[in-house]
Amino acid sequence: MQNKSIAQMAAELRLRTYSSVELTQHYLERIARLDPRLNSFISVARESALAAAARADQAIARGVAGPLAGIPIAHKDIFCTKGLKTSCGSRMLDNFVAPYDATVVERLAAAGAIVLGKTNMDEFAMGSSNETSFYGPVKNPWDAARVPGGSSGGSAAAVAARLCAAATGTDTGGSIRQPAALCGITGLKPTYGRCSRWGMIAFASSLDQAGVLARSAADAACLLDEMAGFDPRDSTSADVEVPDYVDALDDEIAGLRIGLPKEYFGAGLDDRVAASVQDAIKEYERLGATVQEISLPNSPLSVPVYYVVAPAECSSNLARFDGVRYGHRCAEPRDLEDLYQRSRAEGFGTEVQRRIMIGTYVLSAGYYDAYYLKAQRIRQLIAGDFARAFEQVDVIMGPTTPTTAFPLGAKTDDPVAMYLNDIYTIATNLAGLPGISIPIAPVAGLPVGLQIIGNAFQEARLLNVAHRYQHVTHWHQQAPTGFE
Amino acid sequence: MQWETVIGLEIHTQLATQSKIFSGAATRFGAAPNTQACAIDLGLPGVLPVLNQEAVRLAVRFGKAIGATIAPRSVFARKNYFYPDLPKGYQISQYELPIVGEGWVEIVLDDGTLKSVGVTRAHLEEDAGKSLHDASLRGGGYTGIDLNRAGTPLLEIVSEPDLRSAQEAVAYARKIHQLVRWIGISDGNMQEGSFRVDANVSVRPLGQTTFGTRAEIKNINSFRFLERAIQFEVERQIDVLESGGTVVQETRLYDAERDETRSMRSKEEANDYRYFPDPDLLPVELDVAFIVDAVADLPELPDSLRERFHVQYGLTEYDASQLSMTRELAQYFEAVAQASGEPKLAANWVSGELSAALNRSELEITESPVSAAMLAGLIHRIQDGTISGKLAKQVFEAMWHGEGDADSIIMDRGLRQITDSSALEAIIDGIITANPEQVEQYRAGKEKVLGFFVGQTMKASQGKANPQEVNRLLLEKLAPR
Amino acid sequence: MSLDASDVEKIAHLARLAIAPEAVEHYAEDLSRILDLVAQMDAVETKGVEPMAHPLHMSQRLRADRVTEQDQRELFQENAPLTEDGLYLVPKVID
Ligand SMILES: [Mg+2]
Ligand SMILES: [Zn+2]
């Protein structure tokens, strides 16, 4: 059951082959049985999920069901869910029950999707391994000794382990694509502004974007169809027409011009990962695509630029967590300063505090120009590289990550080594472009992701390109042992 | 040593919108604590700001009213600092690219001369909440935070350091106050905090061109306090300098009870606001149509109106500026002047009798029980000699108390002047006959006795006799035969 | 670029984070390493390049001035650590 596509499930629910309550119970049972091995959920919303499933069944019976009616999904715990704990993976919000739904949550609910629970994540989405979560690390379903990637690691692991049909995630520097790659699933980060950020707890506002983690591009398209679109509550949401992503899946890709940035195939890339990526690209050539080398000369600077811009924005975004209106408050504060300093030091983990401090520093008097403004200028150059590339090619392809999933604890003592994991994904966030990671031939039993980057608002093209590959390959259907 | 005072003001005026600058919560004054603070105002996780068009429109009106350029592209920035009345840990304001650029206003100095004061910029920002230091909260030791005010739209108007005395500073603040109300962008209510002034004050030896170190006096909410605060601060700085000390750049608070300013050290430490463009808000780009539309109904501005009153109606500069204090007053005056055709009489009545009555009853001009048309009616009757100036005051009183218009009151009370000579002659003849002794005295050259006869005549006519006519008849009848 | 303990203390204070004295040194090392990474930016000539604050090249949309939010104090204050009479409480603030 859990291996069926969303389209198939939706069809069978409509045929009453099984009910949404049955489907939901099936997933809840899998979560109860299997998630202790993974720790991919922070909270499971059993009661509300079953109630919603019953409503979905009624809606289906009455013929008024939305496109995702009865499909059980999970939300990254960064999305506010009314009446459900929304922790953002942090002790700071361990006691926070959101008083409203994020737009993405609202839209998926309106389409009939069932929320099984909230998935684990790096604290405030800051991390690439899911080890910074207050709720403990998530394990990679392919190898429990390895990380699932981050920050949407809970969503990636849960989808890979078939604990939900699909899940939402957010991507600030690779947080959907990187865990999707490491867990062997499909992860789409849409164009900045494509999905509303309302109710999505902000990490770095100019980079954050909501997206999907799913088992296939087709499944991702089903969710994106519902999530995408203008939201008057988000000033940075784009008022750009939303195409039908499912409709575009089977479009012809013969003649597709693929650009391979030479900077994405240099030192630091695992040879075996490189070989797998090259194989996937050969498959595209067989499908009629043409390949050319391109250059994104400033892309090696994307990590340094990101570690100025993202912390700067986060230092300000996380200032609201002060122990006054919600969230963790220290015991017996001596005075106001003590209330702030201890509530924040106790509520935030080490990585979050590191980034807040870096961000505070780069914005502070005397450093703003040298760090923040400089980073923004290079950001402009990085965006310019992409603009030039897309004059020559339709999509850009390369590895999503330099290596397969690394062992838990391998990089926790070295923030810089951890940051370099996102070397291929960060530039797209800086430029605001969409990117997708799809599973390709694994290396030593561990998943490998192919990243496909498109021009702004070209999600339909990305899903189409990904889907045509998945049409002729089976990598996306592989399930980790024990979770089939 | 001779010292020169240098003052620049930063004025925060609340813009007259229904909803907040970045949220749909109401801005109404006086709601129960935190009942007008929505998720956005509270800075809940995941919320986002959306800019209120009306706040932008009102800022544009102000810019046009001070002859400033409106930025075709302006940017919101975050000003980061921790304070309990600042829920997000930053204030959304404008820093490098404010919506209103350089402009100027004219103030009238004590000696009647005009002075132009530069406005450096005006920018949009959100207000913070309110801290309540109520000793009874949880038995003491706590400050209560009410965020109803958080997110209220403010226009911060920053002047050039062009002001040279407390009096000039007050004149400038009054001018801005007049202007924001005039163009309808703020109610200017100082008690409710809709108009607050920060004063940057420094002194320097007369003739020195560089500025001295300044102190910033925060949040002054009355013109009187503004004057006293600056006066105190100037004296304090001069004392410090003359006794060999140095002025520290700091924020100070004016304590009205003690009439002094004092340092706010607690807010002073580590003043590093780390401004950067707010990534939740895109640049505000205004096209010409928006600007034209925003100022389409901008009224004639007070300076131009004052000048016009002076020239067109022949009012003194003083009267002209008094009558253009608020737009409503000016409109009222102009209506009376035009309906009566007697601008000077109109000016006297509006700034005299009417203003006094309004003050006594604590009414605004718009609430006056005597309409402009009614007052013009009264002036007509003075002008055509129907009633004397003295009786007119009675009529005004009666109009004020709702007894009708001037004509009906004059009719009902029989106040019409007696100008009919035969009726007056009969009265005067009677008085002359009854007072032979005084007639003798007058005729013997004691001219002062004329006053006695005038008084008697007026009394006998119950004040209705036309004084000129009385005089003329008495002189004629008392003349030595 | 390397930060020392006093830099970290200053930054931590600006950010209102109580850093344990024994952790200051560690943070100084970590932050310095991150700043070393960031220092790669210095190699790039950016003269005349317009800073890019945002990936969306659009302008701010304006909202109609309408009151759309009703009082939800009770709901919002369910998450509040300490309130009284509708007020959020903090330790006494001295101006
Ligand atoms: Mg200011
Ligand atoms: Zn201000």
PDB file of N, CA and C in Angstrom, chain A residues 20 32 38 66 85 95 129 134 162 214 220 237 323 384 388 424 426 428 432 438 442:
ATOM      1  N   SER A  20      -9.946   6.346   3.485  1.00  0.00           N
ATOM      2  CA  SER A  20      -8.853   7.171   4.002  1.00  0.00           C
ATOM      3  C   SER A  20      -8.560   6.818   5.453  1.00  0.00           C
ATOM      4  N   ALA A  32       4.114   4.036  14.258  1.00  0.00           N
ATOM      5  CA  ALA A  32       4.266   3.499  15.623  1.00  0.00           C
ATOM      6  C   ALA A  32       5.304   2.373  15.640  1.00  0.00           C
ATOM      7  N   LEU A  38      13.932   5.473  13.600  1.00  0.00           N
ATOM      8  CA  LEU A  38      14.366   6.638  12.811  1.00  0.00           C
ATOM      9  C   LEU A  38      14.294   7.960  13.559  1.00  0.00           C
ATOM     10  N   GLY A  66     -11.419  17.175  -2.416  1.00  0.00           N
ATOM     11  CA  GLY A  66     -10.323  17.885  -3.072  1.00  0.00           C
ATOM     12  C   GLY A  66      -9.366  16.883  -3.705  1.00  0.00           C
ATOM     13  N   LYS A  85       1.433  21.165  18.367  1.00  0.00           N
ATOM     14  CA  LYS A  85       2.736  21.697  18.742  1.00  0.00           C
ATOM     15  C   LYS A  85       3.562  21.996  17.499  1.00  0.00           C
ATOM     16  N   ASN A  95       7.082  24.068  23.951  1.00  0.00           N
ATOM     17  CA  ASN A  95       5.745  24.236  24.549  1.00  0.00           C
ATOM     18  C   ASN A  95       4.829  25.091  23.676  1.00  0.00           C
ATOM     19  N   SER A 129      22.358  17.803   8.830  1.00  0.00           N
ATOM     20  CA  SER A 129      22.444  16.395   9.225  1.00  0.00           C
ATOM     21  C   SER A 129      21.339  15.997  10.187  1.00  0.00           C
ATOM     22  N   PHE A 134      16.535  19.490  18.906  1.00  0.00           N
ATOM     23  CA  PHE A 134      16.348  19.297  20.346  1.00  0.00           C
ATOM     24  C   PHE A 134      15.788  17.898  20.602  1.00  0.00           C
ATOM     25  N   ARG A 162       8.554   5.280   3.942  1.00  0.00           N
ATOM     26  CA  ARG A 162       7.122   5.069   3.652  1.00  0.00           C
ATOM     27  C   ARG A 162       6.265   5.232   4.910  1.00  0.00           C
ATOM     28  N   ALA A 214       9.052  13.823  -1.672  1.00  0.00           N
ATOM     29  CA  ALA A 214       8.121  12.791  -2.132  1.00  0.00           C
ATOM     30  C   ALA A 214       8.910  11.638  -2.707  1.00  0.00           C
ATOM     31  N   ALA A 220       5.445  14.677  -6.177  1.00  0.00           N
ATOM     32  CA  ALA A 220       5.793  16.057  -5.812  1.00  0.00           C
ATOM     33  C   ALA A 220       4.900  17.040  -6.562  1.00  0.00           C
ATOM     34  N   SER A 237       5.596  36.776  -1.653  1.00  0.00           N
ATOM     35  CA  SER A 237       5.055  35.688  -2.463  1.00  0.00           C
ATOM     36  C   SER A 237       4.783  36.244  -3.857  1.00  0.00           C
ATOM     37  N   GLY A 323      11.291  34.831  25.474  1.00  0.00           N
ATOM     38  CA  GLY A 323      10.701  34.356  26.727  1.00  0.00           C
ATOM     39  C   GLY A 323       9.592  35.235  27.264  1.00  0.00           C
ATOM     40  N   GLY A 384      23.934  36.453 -11.392  1.00  0.00           N
ATOM     41  CA  GLY A 384      24.295  36.788 -12.763  1.00  0.00           C
ATOM     42  C   GLY A 384      24.858  35.583 -13.516  1.00  0.00           C
ATOM     43  N   ARG A 388      23.257  34.149 -17.031  1.00  0.00           N
ATOM     44  CA  ARG A 388      23.999  33.912 -18.267  1.00  0.00           C
ATOM     45  C   ARG A 388      23.878  32.459 -18.722  1.00  0.00           C
ATOM     46  N   TYR A 424      26.771  22.495  -3.338  1.00  0.00           N
ATOM     47  CA  TYR A 424      26.109  22.520  -4.650  1.00  0.00           C
ATOM     48  C   TYR A 424      24.668  23.043  -4.599  1.00  0.00           C
ATOM     49  N   ILE A 426      23.497  25.612  -2.299  1.00  0.00           N
ATOM     50  CA  ILE A 426      23.311  26.950  -1.745  1.00  0.00           C
ATOM     51  C   ILE A 426      23.126  28.030  -2.804  1.00  0.00           C
ATOM     52  N   THR A 428      21.633  28.153  -5.579  1.00  0.00           N
ATOM     53  CA  THR A 428      20.277  28.328  -6.106  1.00  0.00           C
ATOM     54  C   THR A 428      19.420  29.138  -5.141  1.00  0.00           C
ATOM     55  N   GLY A 432      17.599  32.463  -5.803  1.00  0.00           N
ATOM     56  CA  GLY A 432      16.140  32.325  -5.723  1.00  0.00           C
ATOM     57  C   GLY A 432      15.565  31.319  -6.701  1.00  0.00           C
ATOM     58  N   ILE A 438      16.764  14.203  -7.464  1.00  0.00           N
ATOM     59  CA  ILE A 438      16.105  12.911  -7.684  1.00  0.00           C
ATOM     60  C   ILE A 438      17.106  11.787  -7.454  1.00  0.00           C
ATOM     61  N   PRO A 442      22.668   4.275  -6.716  1.00  0.00           N
ATOM     62  CA  PRO A 442      23.328   4.433  -5.412  1.00  0.00           C
ATOM     63  C   PRO A 442      24.803   4.058  -5.455  1.00  0.00           C
TER      64      PRO A 442
END
